[in-house]
């Protein structure tokens, strides 16, 4: 259909005085004796377009005025009577699709919980339209950040035979019906599509290392799948994962890239989505703009795990799970560190090897690995990363300690045989980032169709 985006009609001064067609959904209708006003949105602009109807000159099909109806309007672009931008003086309004009164998105503010039950319609609200504009802008900025720095964009497989982060959270991929006759798992999977047990990838890192140890700097940006049974506001069964992997890099280099990326993305969202961020600042998280501006311009903190435990131990009485050296940090500890102690993003580094993955570089102390988690206020962990173990023998012994099936990791070990280099990287949970910059408190509200335990709408 030949028509002009609302964004252009609103903002382009050279359109004033010309006639054009816009298409959109009715967001409000106000009527008076002589004139009526329709507000339309088409997704291209957060502010809506006001269509002015001179009732003496134009009679309008009442269906065209119903909340949610889709219409096409031919009219003249004029400077707005009030405020900035342009509006449209209607000459002809035609109905594209009517919207009956059962339309569940009504004007009065509805709750996010209710909207979660109608995920196919919730994008028609201001809040969700803004979330997904920010999400899209942030995704573009991720590609731009890495492209400008000469990283290769790699697409790692989603179906895999290896479980990157440790046992027990992979979704299985199979074409086989249940077969109780098989004596062992191996026998069962022998007849399966791949002939071995396969699953959906929890991370593209191990494959990313293949690329980084050949072409230097790479990143992946795609879905990861985790069958963890965590029914929280921070976990999804399917989430989008940004994973750079960098050759000739040690832990401090990894931390530097992570901080630079986060600041770059925040700046991109602040400059490219001013209307949306203003909206979130007013209606979702008061002080959001100040928070983001501050984070984008100040240094993140860095704190060793051992030091973090010292700090937390003094506060053990306030925690549901008291900590001691060796404990995995729970969400309550992460939030306390970043919100109360540091009051800004903080990289916690050098965790005990027992609570981290096999592939992390073993520190000379024999007890810790060169890992880091970036914790941010309101969310907790937003990034997890590490320097990787580049020494063949040390990696092999870490795998043996964990009773891993070495045959499945021959290729991974080979990377330490042929021209091994120090390297590392991290994973940024994309939805957690979108939560952070919008102030949305539930991860299910920043992805189109969230998947979690017992939910696949
Ligand atoms: O800390 P994680 O498990 O690290 C890895 O997967 C590494 N292989 C990354 C790497 O070094 N390349 O996950 C990384 C990030 C977390 O910090 C979190 O933001 C996000 O991914 N994440 C999830 N987001 C939503 N739902 C889940 N179930 C998530 N699990 C992890
Ligand atoms: Mg982690």
XYZ file of C-alpha atoms and ligand atoms in Angstrom:
489
model
C 0.000 0.000 0.000
C 1.377 3.376 -0.872
C 1.541 5.384 2.333
C 3.911 7.400 4.539
C 5.266 6.287 7.916
C 3.840 8.218 10.842
C 7.385 8.994 11.976
C 7.950 10.951 8.769
C 4.591 12.684 8.779
C 5.207 13.834 12.348
C 8.748 15.027 11.858
C 9.422 16.038 8.255
C 8.931 19.749 7.814
C 8.987 19.558 4.017
C 5.816 17.434 4.070
C 3.810 20.352 5.479
C 1.200 21.436 2.916
C 1.312 18.185 0.963
C -1.263 15.440 0.794
C -0.406 11.932 1.896
C -1.846 8.654 3.166
C -1.043 7.137 6.563
C -2.060 3.739 7.883
C -2.326 2.788 11.528
C -4.337 1.571 14.478
C -6.713 3.826 16.392
C -5.323 4.547 19.852
C -7.796 7.216 20.985
C -10.851 8.972 19.617
C -12.159 12.297 20.932
C -15.333 13.863 19.649
C -16.831 17.359 19.900
C -19.492 19.324 18.050
C -17.409 20.565 15.115
C -14.237 18.520 15.134
C -13.109 15.065 16.144
C -9.602 13.718 16.777
C -8.172 10.291 16.052
C -4.773 9.311 17.393
C -3.040 6.745 15.241
C 0.063 4.659 15.704
C 1.812 2.494 13.130
C 4.848 1.454 15.182
C 7.319 3.800 13.466
C 7.090 6.452 16.167
C 6.437 6.440 19.878
C 4.454 9.711 19.752
C 1.240 9.135 17.850
C -0.135 11.081 14.945
C -3.156 13.270 15.549
C -5.697 13.163 12.753
C -8.080 16.140 12.761
C -11.554 15.556 11.367
C -13.675 18.546 10.338
C -17.124 17.072 10.921
C -18.803 19.588 8.607
C -16.688 18.440 5.690
C -16.284 14.707 6.354
C -18.534 12.053 7.740
C -16.703 9.127 9.299
C -17.736 5.486 9.521
C -18.095 4.893 13.303
C -16.115 1.649 12.905
C -13.084 3.804 12.005
C -13.179 5.434 15.430
C -13.144 2.283 17.556
C -10.126 1.616 19.751
C -7.882 -0.878 17.991
C -9.432 -0.552 14.538
C -7.026 -0.253 11.616
C -7.554 2.568 9.152
C -6.007 4.396 6.220
C -6.299 8.183 6.228
C -5.714 10.484 3.288
C -5.139 14.055 4.364
C -3.065 17.205 4.355
C 0.000 17.442 6.575
C -0.139 20.609 8.683
C 1.875 22.002 11.573
C 0.381 20.854 14.858
C -2.034 23.331 16.396
C -0.448 22.657 19.787
C 3.031 21.331 20.549
C 5.770 20.183 18.193
C 5.573 18.224 14.988
C 2.865 17.845 12.420
C -0.663 16.531 12.291
C -2.997 15.433 9.528
C -6.207 17.116 8.374
C -8.312 14.199 7.187
C -9.919 14.206 3.733
C -10.862 10.544 3.582
C -10.813 7.774 6.167
C -11.189 4.147 5.157
C -11.536 1.137 7.359
C -8.935 -1.607 6.956
C -10.041 -3.859 9.796
C -12.684 -3.314 12.415
C -12.114 -3.977 16.096
C -15.041 -5.256 18.149
C -15.661 -4.084 21.731
C -14.274 -7.347 23.200
C -10.806 -5.988 22.309
C -8.923 -6.739 25.528
C -6.545 -3.766 25.347
C -8.662 -0.985 26.778
C -7.579 2.566 27.472
C -7.394 2.402 31.237
C -4.064 1.069 32.411
C -4.090 -2.696 32.594
C -1.630 -4.774 34.572
C 1.459 -6.447 33.149
C 0.200 -9.726 34.639
C -2.993 -9.467 32.632
C -1.119 -8.522 29.476
C 1.090 -11.593 29.941
C -2.038 -13.705 29.348
C -2.501 -12.081 25.914
C 1.059 -11.987 24.581
C -0.238 -11.792 20.994
C -1.933 -8.440 21.672
C 0.196 -6.793 24.336
C 2.521 -5.134 21.823
C -0.354 -2.800 21.047
C 0.198 -1.000 24.351
C 2.629 1.889 24.777
C 4.734 -0.025 27.252
C 5.346 -3.017 25.033
C 5.773 -0.979 21.869
C 8.490 0.953 23.729
C 10.157 -2.211 25.077
C 10.438 -3.710 21.628
C 11.693 -0.491 20.021
C 14.461 -0.389 22.645
C 15.174 -4.080 22.143
C 15.509 -3.615 18.402
C 17.747 -0.557 18.717
C 19.947 -2.384 21.236
C 20.274 -5.392 18.919
C 21.425 -3.158 16.065
C 23.897 -1.451 18.400
C 25.377 -4.817 19.396
C 26.164 -5.616 15.784
C 27.520 -2.104 15.233
C 29.775 -2.266 18.317
C 31.456 -5.468 17.222
C 31.517 -4.630 13.529
C 33.276 -1.313 14.225
C 35.926 -3.244 16.161
C 36.483 -5.852 13.441
C 34.894 -8.806 15.226
C 33.495 -11.558 12.995
C 29.806 -12.297 13.503
C 29.617 -16.098 13.819
C 26.510 -18.270 13.828
C 27.155 -21.213 16.096
C 24.959 -24.339 16.007
C 21.804 -24.513 18.068
C 21.781 -28.300 18.063
C 24.765 -29.703 19.888
C 26.113 -32.861 21.448
C 28.034 -31.071 24.189
C 26.689 -29.355 27.269
C 28.776 -26.214 27.723
C 27.874 -25.142 31.230
C 27.607 -28.512 32.970
C 25.122 -31.340 33.280
C 21.405 -31.272 33.564
C 19.981 -28.190 31.899
C 19.805 -29.177 28.229
C 16.633 -29.700 26.257
C 16.881 -32.946 24.360
C 16.577 -33.054 20.573
C 15.185 -36.323 19.320
C 13.030 -37.822 16.589
C 12.524 -41.085 18.432
C 9.418 -42.227 20.231
C 9.925 -43.611 23.716
C 11.457 -47.069 23.587
C 11.465 -48.978 26.829
C 13.235 -51.939 25.210
C 16.631 -50.184 25.155
C 18.914 -51.336 27.938
C 21.192 -48.300 28.003
C 21.045 -44.636 27.030
C 23.686 -45.266 24.390
C 21.647 -48.020 22.781
C 18.617 -45.750 22.751
C 20.403 -42.845 21.109
C 22.192 -45.061 18.577
C 18.957 -45.264 16.616
C 18.212 -41.589 17.008
C 18.619 -38.932 14.318
C 22.247 -38.091 15.115
C 23.148 -41.491 16.547
C 24.127 -39.846 19.835
C 22.388 -37.845 22.510
C 21.805 -34.298 21.241
C 20.283 -31.195 22.703
C 19.646 -27.498 22.267
C 22.701 -25.396 22.979
C 22.965 -23.551 26.303
C 25.780 -21.356 24.933
C 27.698 -20.845 21.696
C 30.949 -20.369 23.563
C 32.732 -23.658 22.861
C 32.097 -23.274 19.135
C 32.922 -19.570 19.397
C 36.356 -20.587 20.673
C 36.929 -22.560 17.467
C 36.415 -19.357 15.504
C 38.277 -16.996 17.848
C 41.369 -19.190 17.893
C 41.462 -18.891 14.111
C 40.290 -15.395 13.226
C 40.945 -13.558 16.487
C 37.805 -11.743 17.539
C 34.289 -13.078 17.094
C 30.853 -12.736 18.586
C 27.653 -14.696 18.434
C 24.182 -13.309 18.957
C 21.449 -15.902 19.006
C 19.165 -17.934 21.208
C 20.364 -20.187 24.030
C 18.146 -22.749 25.710
C 18.115 -23.785 29.338
C 15.836 -26.374 30.835
C 16.500 -25.131 34.348
C 13.427 -25.226 36.491
C 13.839 -21.697 37.783
C 10.545 -19.909 37.888
C 11.995 -16.445 38.471
C 11.685 -12.965 37.007
C 15.210 -13.331 35.566
C 15.145 -16.718 33.827
C 13.726 -17.898 30.522
C 13.928 -21.328 28.929
C 14.818 -19.597 25.646
C 16.828 -16.395 25.831
C 19.042 -14.378 23.486
C 22.702 -14.501 24.179
C 25.514 -12.192 23.056
C 28.858 -13.977 23.290
C 32.110 -12.376 22.193
C 35.215 -14.563 22.217
C 38.604 -12.884 21.960
C 42.037 -14.304 21.179
C 45.149 -12.901 22.846
C 43.029 -11.740 25.773
C 43.320 -12.255 29.502
C 40.701 -11.600 32.169
C 41.313 -7.823 32.436
C 40.878 -7.504 28.652
C 37.595 -9.404 28.818
C 36.394 -7.076 31.590
C 37.378 -4.030 29.543
C 35.369 -5.160 26.520
C 32.350 -6.012 28.665
C 32.324 -2.569 30.276
C 32.835 -0.817 26.953
C 30.018 -2.812 25.335
C 27.552 -2.082 28.097
C 28.270 1.644 28.024
C 28.055 1.716 24.238
C 24.659 0.011 24.304
C 23.306 2.323 26.992
C 24.404 5.370 25.008
C 22.839 3.979 21.847
C 19.508 3.474 23.594
C 19.637 6.923 25.225
C 20.314 8.674 21.928
C 18.127 6.590 19.645
C 15.116 6.016 21.905
C 14.660 9.297 23.810
C 10.847 9.156 23.770
C 10.751 5.559 24.961
C 13.305 6.108 27.727
C 11.446 9.210 28.908
C 8.289 7.104 29.062
C 10.027 4.397 31.125
C 11.491 7.054 33.397
C 7.993 8.457 34.074
C 5.938 5.273 34.306
C 8.210 2.289 34.975
C 11.371 3.237 36.879
C 11.657 6.729 38.342
C 15.195 8.037 37.905
C 15.996 5.678 35.024
C 17.579 8.360 32.835
C 19.792 9.538 35.659
C 20.798 5.944 36.437
C 21.714 5.181 32.830
C 23.562 8.451 32.288
C 25.550 7.841 35.457
C 26.412 4.252 34.505
C 27.481 5.302 31.010
C 29.926 7.852 32.343
C 31.450 6.298 35.475
C 33.810 3.398 36.072
C 32.438 0.014 37.042
C 33.808 -1.525 40.225
C 35.941 -4.685 40.297
C 35.972 -6.925 43.370
C 37.574 -10.303 43.983
C 35.209 -13.074 45.032
C 37.225 -13.596 48.234
C 36.797 -9.935 49.159
C 33.095 -10.073 48.260
C 32.639 -13.002 50.646
C 34.375 -11.072 53.428
C 31.914 -8.226 52.908
C 28.891 -10.518 52.688
C 29.805 -12.676 55.687
C 29.467 -9.640 57.952
C 25.871 -9.301 56.713
C 24.934 -12.986 56.891
C 22.067 -12.332 59.305
C 20.119 -10.518 56.601
C 20.376 -13.316 54.017
C 18.140 -16.310 53.451
C 21.284 -18.225 52.425
C 24.277 -17.233 54.605
C 27.571 -17.369 52.703
C 31.082 -18.592 53.375
C 34.113 -18.967 51.102
C 33.121 -21.524 48.478
C 29.426 -20.594 48.367
C 27.814 -19.809 45.043
C 26.412 -16.284 45.129
C 22.621 -16.181 45.141
C 20.565 -13.383 43.714
C 20.183 -11.797 47.184
C 23.972 -11.581 47.592
C 24.528 -10.249 44.096
C 21.930 -7.549 44.603
C 23.341 -6.590 47.995
C 26.827 -6.174 46.549
C 25.829 -4.061 43.581
C 22.961 -2.113 45.184
C 24.178 -1.536 48.749
C 27.943 -1.957 48.779
C 29.131 -0.612 45.424
C 25.977 1.189 44.268
C 26.991 0.680 40.645
C 27.836 -2.205 38.321
C 30.540 -4.458 39.760
C 32.660 -7.205 38.220
C 33.200 -9.983 40.760
C 36.321 -11.924 39.776
C 38.293 -15.088 40.563
C 35.660 -17.472 41.867
C 36.385 -20.838 43.515
C 36.920 -23.390 40.755
C 34.368 -25.804 42.249
C 31.435 -23.488 41.533
C 32.475 -22.564 37.984
C 32.810 -24.353 34.652
C 35.575 -26.731 33.577
C 36.909 -24.471 30.814
C 37.910 -21.519 32.987
C 41.562 -20.637 33.411
C 42.982 -21.995 36.636
C 44.707 -19.361 38.728
C 48.163 -19.994 40.265
C 46.595 -20.221 43.763
C 45.166 -23.630 42.773
C 41.801 -22.677 44.275
C 40.230 -20.095 41.988
C 39.574 -19.575 38.286
C 39.819 -16.396 36.185
C 36.067 -15.937 35.926
C 33.973 -12.820 36.218
C 30.298 -12.019 36.662
C 29.061 -8.497 36.109
C 26.374 -7.589 38.642
C 24.078 -4.606 38.141
C 21.532 -2.983 40.469
C 17.984 -4.262 40.095
C 18.996 -7.388 38.191
C 22.082 -9.023 39.671
C 24.105 -11.030 37.137
C 23.860 -9.601 33.637
C 27.147 -10.972 32.234
C 29.112 -14.133 32.948
C 32.543 -14.662 31.452
C 36.112 -15.794 31.937
C 39.544 -16.282 30.565
C 39.665 -19.831 29.191
C 42.142 -22.505 30.168
C 44.605 -22.497 27.285
C 46.909 -25.194 28.707
C 46.132 -28.667 27.380
C 47.177 -30.619 30.486
C 45.375 -28.336 32.934
C 42.189 -28.398 30.866
C 42.356 -32.170 30.608
C 42.739 -32.569 34.348
C 39.799 -30.227 35.038
C 37.656 -32.337 32.703
C 38.770 -35.573 34.316
C 38.005 -34.207 37.791
C 34.458 -33.647 36.559
C 34.208 -37.106 34.974
C 33.469 -35.593 31.592
C 33.213 -37.691 28.451
C 36.545 -36.729 26.866
C 35.671 -38.189 23.472
C 32.984 -35.508 23.024
C 35.574 -32.759 23.528
C 38.366 -33.892 21.194
C 37.949 -30.818 18.960
C 37.853 -28.495 21.951
C 41.058 -29.991 23.325
C 42.698 -29.758 19.892
C 42.471 -25.971 20.129
C 45.029 -26.292 22.951
C 47.261 -28.544 20.872
C 47.672 -26.440 17.731
C 48.922 -22.927 18.460
C 47.068 -22.410 21.732
C 46.658 -18.774 22.796
C 45.360 -16.992 25.876
C 41.743 -16.155 25.129
C 38.480 -15.365 26.829
C 35.021 -13.977 26.457
C 31.680 -13.506 28.087
C 27.960 -13.955 27.674
C 25.519 -11.082 27.993
C 21.905 -12.091 28.569
C 20.150 -9.856 26.061
C 16.796 -9.846 27.873
C 18.509 -8.951 31.141
C 20.074 -6.003 29.357
C 16.692 -4.904 27.993
C 15.275 -5.140 31.536
C 18.114 -3.010 32.809
C 17.659 -0.194 30.307
C 13.862 -0.119 30.399
C 13.347 -0.726 34.119
C 10.974 -3.616 33.340
C 11.075 -5.970 36.300
C 10.046 -9.257 34.729
C 12.088 -10.915 31.996
C 8.866 -12.326 30.530
C 7.930 -8.775 29.535
C 10.935 -8.067 27.329
C 10.717 -10.992 24.868
C 7.986 -11.475 22.273
C 6.713 -14.856 23.426
C 8.397 -15.937 26.651
C 9.028 -19.608 27.326
C 9.308 -20.901 30.868
C 8.292 -23.997 32.817
C 4.803 -25.097 31.775
C 4.457 -22.042 29.529
C 4.778 -22.154 25.763
C 1.997 -19.851 24.569
O 26.715 -17.086 33.028
P 26.308 -17.907 31.849
O 25.718 -19.232 32.099
O 27.627 -18.021 30.967
C 27.758 -18.729 29.817
O 26.873 -19.295 29.227
C 29.123 -18.612 29.209
N 29.293 -19.733 28.270
C 29.230 -17.278 28.532
C 30.544 -17.050 27.884
O 31.532 -16.930 28.586
N 30.567 -16.996 26.575
O 25.304 -17.066 30.945
C 25.668 -15.785 30.470
C 24.540 -14.798 30.701
C 24.151 -14.613 32.156
O 24.992 -13.692 32.792
C 22.734 -14.101 32.021
O 22.718 -12.711 31.732
C 22.227 -14.840 30.803
O 23.341 -15.264 30.082
N 21.410 -15.995 31.175
C 20.071 -16.035 31.095
N 19.176 -15.113 30.715
C 17.876 -15.461 30.737
N 17.420 -16.674 31.130
C 18.280 -17.642 31.529
N 17.838 -18.849 31.883
C 19.681 -17.332 31.521
N 20.798 -18.028 31.838
C 21.821 -17.196 31.609
Mg 26.547 -17.173 35.043
